[in-house]
């Protein structure tokens, strides 16, 4: 499919009816194209929730629909973070769950009986259509309708946005980008009109954004920045005053209604810029009022200078504070933050991969906007500059850059098309002899531009299909003849847990799989992707990286019944626990400092699982569980038994005996392995040979026990044993 | 040997000639006999005095292999030493070491100039290029590393600072030192004047310019200037300069065996500085092409110039975009599309 892309110029000669029909059609097609582009995963696999965080969102939504809204707000989830639990209602942005729950409720009211899972799976693609409509509206306010339609088409299919909104990716960002764009649209509208109506609308949209995503902080800083720059440019007007005063007051009150946000808007530094600009605006308006009353011109200018200087100092210091705060945050460099790949700076390849032609053309749009500046174009310029900075710092913030890139690129392309895509009126004004020559040139330019856009569409489709459409819960591999194997080990294992273990069994795994175990297996987990308690995670990391006896003590103290690990050595899956193992070691010493990272490396500083690997690694619990009985398995005639395909090495410890654990389940391709933690035996096993009925020894022990206050627990224990032996 | 609490006046050190003698034996006659029972006593005091003298000069003592063996490794010692093992020489290219060094200096200065300063703890540093034998002796292979050498006994596991976990902020280090030695250090950071000064200077320059040209402030309203600077910022960001700033990659890679210089990194996960400059240029060229195309259609120049502008514009867009695409393709393996050049 190729989305329809209209280089719709002013359309002056056309009747208004045609024009609106055309824009409606284009928007509808953009929605359709955006929706269908996001369905690769559903078509290839099935309607399934993807990855990790969406599983939690799904579980919370499920809880909301079955127990009602208030029960959801008060939900204490005792199945996570055993034995601590998690207060879910106060630690989530509820917008996503409420939206999905509401849609489900309305559909059921209309007797359209859909499962809540389907609502969750298709929520993000549906909202992408809404995003493209709000982008259309915003761009229309900024430039013209043609650019708006183009921006709508761009954002419908651009990979930077698809990456977070494919079907099944039931995450906050999916709806938040819509809320972001719509809030900006309403803000621009309220600055343009100066009416309280639009301003209130902006506040309501902002409220929705706050309820949906932590990225609302971007809005509450960008809008004050816009107002501040307008003041500096001496573009102050009643419209700006009304719009911002209304927005700040009502937006503040509304945003504090979200339990997770609470009093943050009046406490934390990232909200202070908004308050400062609010005060500044009041002072400025007051001075304007005075200026109308007084006539002393010099006095006024002096006032203006003083105020702008003070304001500048305040604003700069705020920026300075937040900037230094940010850099020190990066400096502390906590491993658990560093281990998440989303928190990395962005290479130019990521920019190009996610935006393709748009990344080269949007500066041109910015150029046009600044050259023909007005109140709302100031806004889009600031939006572009701040978003591009944040996207450079962190890969995941590419998401906030994408909409503005689409808008500005649309401005650039539509200006070109406006001049080259044959406006009949213009041709008559220069009645020159070489008009046919000019015609040819115009046609050539138009063709080449269309070709670029076609390449963009093809690129988007390819990227979506190849990079962003894997559910990562179900894996697929392709044979040489193109036929496909589905590896459904994850669900197989989680379903096994659901069916064969006690309802209250506690499953220990690395935190990546916490949400999935809770969502699919419905069992209690120790740690999950929420990562709010580092020491708890560290304890699990320590258990995984210790030897079996030490790990058994930790697991007993945490009441662990089962241990679940991911092992990719059979099929060559690289995201398995052995490859994540070093992070477990790195995170683990923050509670107790026994395992050192260097102990897991060879003296040459390599991380190896074969015979040359360090003995600490070869005897730790994670290694033992991953490779238990793997040494007996020959995958291939060309390789020796126990050959790990992920790390391309023959494992170093083939004869693994487990003492405190037993294998409970291993999935078809060995991807998931589950071990049961044995209960301690009634009677402690005697390692050495049994003692005979040696009377002197008996006397000795009983004497020690009769020592009264000095009797150690060991002594008591020995006494018990001897009694047992005696009987 | 619990005599270490005898306070040395921090700012009046017996630096002149008394280093050979034992100051306490002279001053504290009552303690003399008792102290002299320990054979280590005088050597120990000599060492303490020496350490105090160094500390009075620089709050972080620089050590080489000999000093390390004599003052840290050799047993008669009644003070703890916190040592940062580092590699500060520019050819080692250790960016983290510099940052860690700054924090360590802050910590040591806070201790050196605090009112609670005693001779219980000393701060020292060993640079790899000055004391590589120490690194070998302790079988260390990474820098920076913080180690604590307690007054008594051998260093234990907890005497190695967990840099990966706790970071190297001076506050964290102080907490660790307090944990290991019972010495509480309140971190006092010297206020960093560089940033505000630079900002003030910049503002002064701008203000001065504005004052000099106060009759003609048009340049502030020149849209071209603003648009140009905005474009520069955007292009810098989209070409991944922030990544370079944080990760500090080399400018280009020279293959040591063949001597060939490659400007483009082979993987999509990383980049060279040269490569980002190339990308910046390409992006700028495409942008300029787009602007030229529009200018060609709207400006009121004569038709010939407009023709040239139009052709140049579309040429720039096509050429540099396809070039960019081919660079991208070289890095992103398995990408199927190309345009004009492969």
Tab-separated table of N, CA and C in Angstrom, chain A residues 225-236 280 284 304 307-309 311-312 315, chain B residues 220-221 226:
chain	number	residue	atom	x	y	z
A	225	UNK	N	7.903	28.625	27.936
A	225	UNK	CA	9.019	29.120	27.126
A	225	UNK	C	8.499	29.953	25.963
A	226	UNK	N	7.439	29.448	25.347
A	226	UNK	CA	6.816	30.182	24.241
A	226	UNK	C	6.380	31.562	24.709
A	227	UNK	N	5.685	31.611	25.840
A	227	UNK	CA	5.194	32.900	26.353
A	227	UNK	C	6.367	33.818	26.657
A	228	UNK	N	7.403	33.258	27.249
A	228	UNK	CA	8.562	34.065	27.619
A	228	UNK	C	9.220	34.666	26.385
A	229	UNK	N	9.383	33.840	25.356
A	229	UNK	CA	10.028	34.348	24.140
A	229	UNK	C	9.137	35.389	23.466
A	230	UNK	N	7.839	35.186	23.520
A	230	UNK	CA	6.936	36.197	22.965
A	230	UNK	C	7.106	37.522	23.691
A	231	UNK	N	7.266	37.462	25.013
A	231	UNK	CA	7.492	38.684	25.779
A	231	UNK	C	8.780	39.365	25.338
A	232	UNK	N	9.829	38.551	25.190
A	232	UNK	CA	11.121	39.103	24.784
A	232	UNK	C	11.022	39.767	23.420
A	233	UNK	N	10.222	39.171	22.544
A	233	UNK	CA	10.100	39.717	21.202
A	233	UNK	C	9.117	40.874	21.157
A	234	UNK	N	8.641	41.248	22.304
A	234	UNK	CA	7.657	42.319	22.414
A	234	UNK	C	6.408	42.022	21.608
A	235	UNK	N	6.020	40.774	21.706
A	235	UNK	CA	4.781	40.361	21.060
A	235	UNK	C	3.689	40.123	22.094
A	236	UNK	N	3.846	40.755	23.234
A	236	UNK	CA	2.844	40.586	24.278
A	236	UNK	C	1.502	41.139	23.797
A	280	UNK	N	5.823	36.516	35.977
A	280	UNK	CA	6.386	37.517	35.067
A	280	UNK	C	5.303	38.136	34.194
A	284	UNK	N	4.287	41.980	33.956
A	284	UNK	CA	4.387	42.651	32.669
A	284	UNK	C	3.056	43.305	32.305
A	304	UNK	N	10.833	48.710	32.133
A	304	UNK	CA	10.864	47.590	31.195
A	304	UNK	C	12.214	46.895	31.226
A	307	UNK	N	12.677	44.943	34.515
A	307	UNK	CA	11.866	43.731	34.564
A	307	UNK	C	12.427	42.669	33.643
A	308	UNK	N	12.795	43.077	32.446
A	308	UNK	CA	13.276	42.045	31.522
A	308	UNK	C	14.592	41.458	32.011
A	309	UNK	N	15.416	42.285	32.619
A	309	UNK	CA	16.673	41.766	33.155
A	309	UNK	C	16.411	40.768	34.273
A	311	UNK	N	13.741	39.090	34.850
A	311	UNK	CA	13.108	37.894	34.300
A	311	UNK	C	14.143	37.010	33.634
A	312	UNK	N	15.022	37.653	32.884
A	312	UNK	CA	16.054	36.869	32.211
A	312	UNK	C	16.915	36.127	33.213
A	315	UNK	N	14.969	33.231	34.631
A	315	UNK	CA	14.793	32.142	33.674
A	315	UNK	C	16.103	31.405	33.442
B	220	UNK	N	19.317	42.785	15.715
B	220	UNK	CA	18.612	41.885	16.622
B	220	UNK	C	17.334	41.365	15.984
B	221	UNK	N	16.807	42.145	15.066
B	221	UNK	CA	15.551	41.744	14.444
B	221	UNK	C	15.778	41.099	13.096
B	226	UNK	N	18.742	34.784	13.100
B	226	UNK	CA	18.063	33.844	13.997
B	226	UNK	C	17.808	32.516	13.309
